[in-house]
PDB file of C-alpha atoms in Angstrom:
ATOM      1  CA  UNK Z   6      -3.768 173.110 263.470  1.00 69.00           C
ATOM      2  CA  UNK Z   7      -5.309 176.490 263.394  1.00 75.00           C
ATOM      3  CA  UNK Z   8      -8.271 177.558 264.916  1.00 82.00           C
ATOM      4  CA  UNK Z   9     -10.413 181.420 263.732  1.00 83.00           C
ATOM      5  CA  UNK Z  10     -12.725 182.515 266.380  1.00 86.00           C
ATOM      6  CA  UNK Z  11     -15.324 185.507 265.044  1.00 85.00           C
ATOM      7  CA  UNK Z  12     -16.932 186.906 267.872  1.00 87.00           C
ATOM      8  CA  UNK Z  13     -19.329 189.677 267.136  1.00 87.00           C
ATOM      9  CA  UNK Z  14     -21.421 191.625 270.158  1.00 87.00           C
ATOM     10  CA  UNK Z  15     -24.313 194.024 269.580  1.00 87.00           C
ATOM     11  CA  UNK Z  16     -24.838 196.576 272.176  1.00 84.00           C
ATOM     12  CA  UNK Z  17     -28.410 197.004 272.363  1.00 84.00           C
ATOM     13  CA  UNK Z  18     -28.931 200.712 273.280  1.00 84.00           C
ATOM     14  CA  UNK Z  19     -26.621 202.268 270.988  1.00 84.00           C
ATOM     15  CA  UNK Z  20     -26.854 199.805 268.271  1.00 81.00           C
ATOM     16  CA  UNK Z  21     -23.387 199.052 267.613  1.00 86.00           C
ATOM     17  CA  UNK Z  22     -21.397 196.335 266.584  1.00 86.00           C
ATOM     18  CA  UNK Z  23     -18.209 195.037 268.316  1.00 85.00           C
ATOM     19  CA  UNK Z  24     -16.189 192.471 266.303  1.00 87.00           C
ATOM     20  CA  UNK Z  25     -13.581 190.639 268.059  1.00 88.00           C
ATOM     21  CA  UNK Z  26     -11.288 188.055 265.966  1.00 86.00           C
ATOM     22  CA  UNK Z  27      -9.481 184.910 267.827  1.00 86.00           C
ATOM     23  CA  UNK Z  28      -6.307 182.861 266.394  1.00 83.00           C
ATOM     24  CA  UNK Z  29      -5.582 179.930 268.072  1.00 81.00           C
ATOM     25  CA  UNK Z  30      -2.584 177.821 267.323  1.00 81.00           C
ATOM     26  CA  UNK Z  31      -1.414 174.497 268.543  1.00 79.00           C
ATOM     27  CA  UNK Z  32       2.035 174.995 268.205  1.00 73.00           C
ATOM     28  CA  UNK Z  33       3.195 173.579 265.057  1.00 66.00           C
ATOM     29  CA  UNK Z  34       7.018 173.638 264.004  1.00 65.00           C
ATOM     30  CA  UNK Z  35       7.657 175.615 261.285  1.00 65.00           C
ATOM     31  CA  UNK Z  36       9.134 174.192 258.497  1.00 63.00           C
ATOM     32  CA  UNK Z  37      12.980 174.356 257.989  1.00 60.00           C
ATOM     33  CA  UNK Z  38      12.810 174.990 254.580  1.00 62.00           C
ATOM     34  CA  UNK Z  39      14.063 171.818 252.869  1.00 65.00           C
ATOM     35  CA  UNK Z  40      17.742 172.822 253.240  1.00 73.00           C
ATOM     36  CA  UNK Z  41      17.707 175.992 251.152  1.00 78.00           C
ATOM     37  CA  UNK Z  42      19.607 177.900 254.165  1.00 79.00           C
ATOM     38  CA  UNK Z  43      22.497 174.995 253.434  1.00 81.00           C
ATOM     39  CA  UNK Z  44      22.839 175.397 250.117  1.00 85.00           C
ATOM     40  CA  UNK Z  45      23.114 179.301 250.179  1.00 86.00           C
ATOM     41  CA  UNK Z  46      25.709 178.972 252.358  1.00 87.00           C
ATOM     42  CA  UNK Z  47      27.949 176.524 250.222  1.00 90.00           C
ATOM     43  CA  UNK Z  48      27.577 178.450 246.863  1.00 91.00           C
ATOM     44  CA  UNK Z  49      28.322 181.453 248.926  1.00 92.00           C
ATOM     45  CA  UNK Z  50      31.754 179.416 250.310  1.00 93.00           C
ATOM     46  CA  UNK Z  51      32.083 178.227 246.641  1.00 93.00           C
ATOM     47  CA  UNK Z  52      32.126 181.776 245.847  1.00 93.00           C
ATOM     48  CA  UNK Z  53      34.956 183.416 248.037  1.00 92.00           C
ATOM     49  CA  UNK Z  54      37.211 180.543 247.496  1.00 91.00           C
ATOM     50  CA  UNK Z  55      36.587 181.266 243.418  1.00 90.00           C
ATOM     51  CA  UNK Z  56      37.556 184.626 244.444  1.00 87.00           C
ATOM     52  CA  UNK Z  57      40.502 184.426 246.279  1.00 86.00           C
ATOM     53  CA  UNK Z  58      42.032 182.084 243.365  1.00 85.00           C
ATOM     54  CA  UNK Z  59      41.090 184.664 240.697  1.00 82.00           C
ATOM     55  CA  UNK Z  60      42.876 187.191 242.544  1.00 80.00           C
ATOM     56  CA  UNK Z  61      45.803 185.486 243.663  1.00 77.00           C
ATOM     57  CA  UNK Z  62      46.504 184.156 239.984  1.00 73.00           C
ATOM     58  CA  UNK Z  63      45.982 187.837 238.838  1.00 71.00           C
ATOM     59  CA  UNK Z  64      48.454 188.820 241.276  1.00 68.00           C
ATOM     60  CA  UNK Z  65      50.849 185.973 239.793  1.00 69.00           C
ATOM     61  CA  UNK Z  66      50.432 187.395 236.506  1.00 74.00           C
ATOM     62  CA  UNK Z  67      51.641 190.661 237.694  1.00 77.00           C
ATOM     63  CA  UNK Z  68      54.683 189.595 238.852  1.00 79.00           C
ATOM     64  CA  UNK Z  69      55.722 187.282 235.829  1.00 81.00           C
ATOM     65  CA  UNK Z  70      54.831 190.567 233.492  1.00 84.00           C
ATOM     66  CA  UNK Z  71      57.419 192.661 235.849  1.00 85.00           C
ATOM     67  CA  UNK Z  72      59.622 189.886 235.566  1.00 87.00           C
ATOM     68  CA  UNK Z  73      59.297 189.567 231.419  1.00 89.00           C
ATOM     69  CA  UNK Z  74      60.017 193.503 231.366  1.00 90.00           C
ATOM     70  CA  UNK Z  75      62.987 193.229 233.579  1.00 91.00           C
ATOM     71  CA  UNK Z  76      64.671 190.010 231.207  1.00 90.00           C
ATOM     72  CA  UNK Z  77      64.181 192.141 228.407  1.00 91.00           C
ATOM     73  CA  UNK Z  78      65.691 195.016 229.727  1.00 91.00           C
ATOM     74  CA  UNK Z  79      68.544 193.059 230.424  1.00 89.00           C
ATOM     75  CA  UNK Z  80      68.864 191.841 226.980  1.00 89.00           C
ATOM     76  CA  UNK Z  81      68.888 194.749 225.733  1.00 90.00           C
ATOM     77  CA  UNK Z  82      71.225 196.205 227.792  1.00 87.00           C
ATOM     78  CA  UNK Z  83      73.960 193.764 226.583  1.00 87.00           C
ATOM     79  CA  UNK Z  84      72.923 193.663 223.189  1.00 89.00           C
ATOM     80  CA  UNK Z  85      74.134 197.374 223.539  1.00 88.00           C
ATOM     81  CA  UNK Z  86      77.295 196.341 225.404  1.00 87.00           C
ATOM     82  CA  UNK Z  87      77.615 193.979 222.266  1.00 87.00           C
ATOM     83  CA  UNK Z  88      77.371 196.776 219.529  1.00 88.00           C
ATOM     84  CA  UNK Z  89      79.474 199.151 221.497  1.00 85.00           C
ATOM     85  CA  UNK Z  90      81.855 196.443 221.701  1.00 86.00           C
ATOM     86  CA  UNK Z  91      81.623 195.988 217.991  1.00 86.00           C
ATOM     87  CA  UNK Z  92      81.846 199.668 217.289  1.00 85.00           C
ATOM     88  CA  UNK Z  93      84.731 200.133 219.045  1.00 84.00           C
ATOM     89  CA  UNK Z  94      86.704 196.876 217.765  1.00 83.00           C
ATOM     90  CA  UNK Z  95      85.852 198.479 213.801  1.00 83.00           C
ATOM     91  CA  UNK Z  96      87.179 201.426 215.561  1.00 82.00           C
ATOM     92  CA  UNK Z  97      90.368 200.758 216.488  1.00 82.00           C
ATOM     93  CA  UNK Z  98      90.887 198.111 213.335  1.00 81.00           C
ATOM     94  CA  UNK Z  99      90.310 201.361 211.104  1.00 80.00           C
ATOM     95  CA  UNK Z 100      92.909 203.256 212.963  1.00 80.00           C
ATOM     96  CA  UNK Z 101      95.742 200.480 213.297  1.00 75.00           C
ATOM     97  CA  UNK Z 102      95.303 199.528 209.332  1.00 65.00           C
ATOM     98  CA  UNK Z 103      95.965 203.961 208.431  1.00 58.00           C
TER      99      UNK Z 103
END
């Protein structure tokens, strides 16, 4: 429980007035705040671990993009091989058959 204590004082040659203002507590706990602190801190846990999926699966993608580019690459480096193959086979079948 709280207690105000208003004290005023009147000096009687001058005239003025003194106010003087008392709290008095017993010492009440303060409330903890139903849990609120709790659940801050779990959304904000809920949050980082969110995060650190998001960018480890964007890091993921990354690689399996540098790893599409490089297959392709490859293919078409021997479909090249393949043509120049070809080229070369009409080639030398034009020159045998003169």
């Amino acid at each position: 429980m709280t207690e105000e204590r208003i004290t005023e004082t009147r000096d009687p040659a001058t005239g003025d007035t003194h106010t003087t203002h008392t709290v008095i507590t017993d010492g009440e706990p303060r409330s903890s705040g139903g849990g609120s602190g709790w659940l801050i801190a779990i959304v904000l846990v809920i949050a980082v671990i969110a995060g650190i999926m998001i960018f480890s699966n964007m890091s993921g993608s990354e690689v399996a993009k540098d790893n599409a580019i490089a297959n392709a690459a490859n293919d078409v480096g021997d479909a090249a091989k393949s043509a120049g193959s070809a080229v070369e086979d009409a080639a030398n079948n034009v020159t045998n058959n003169n």
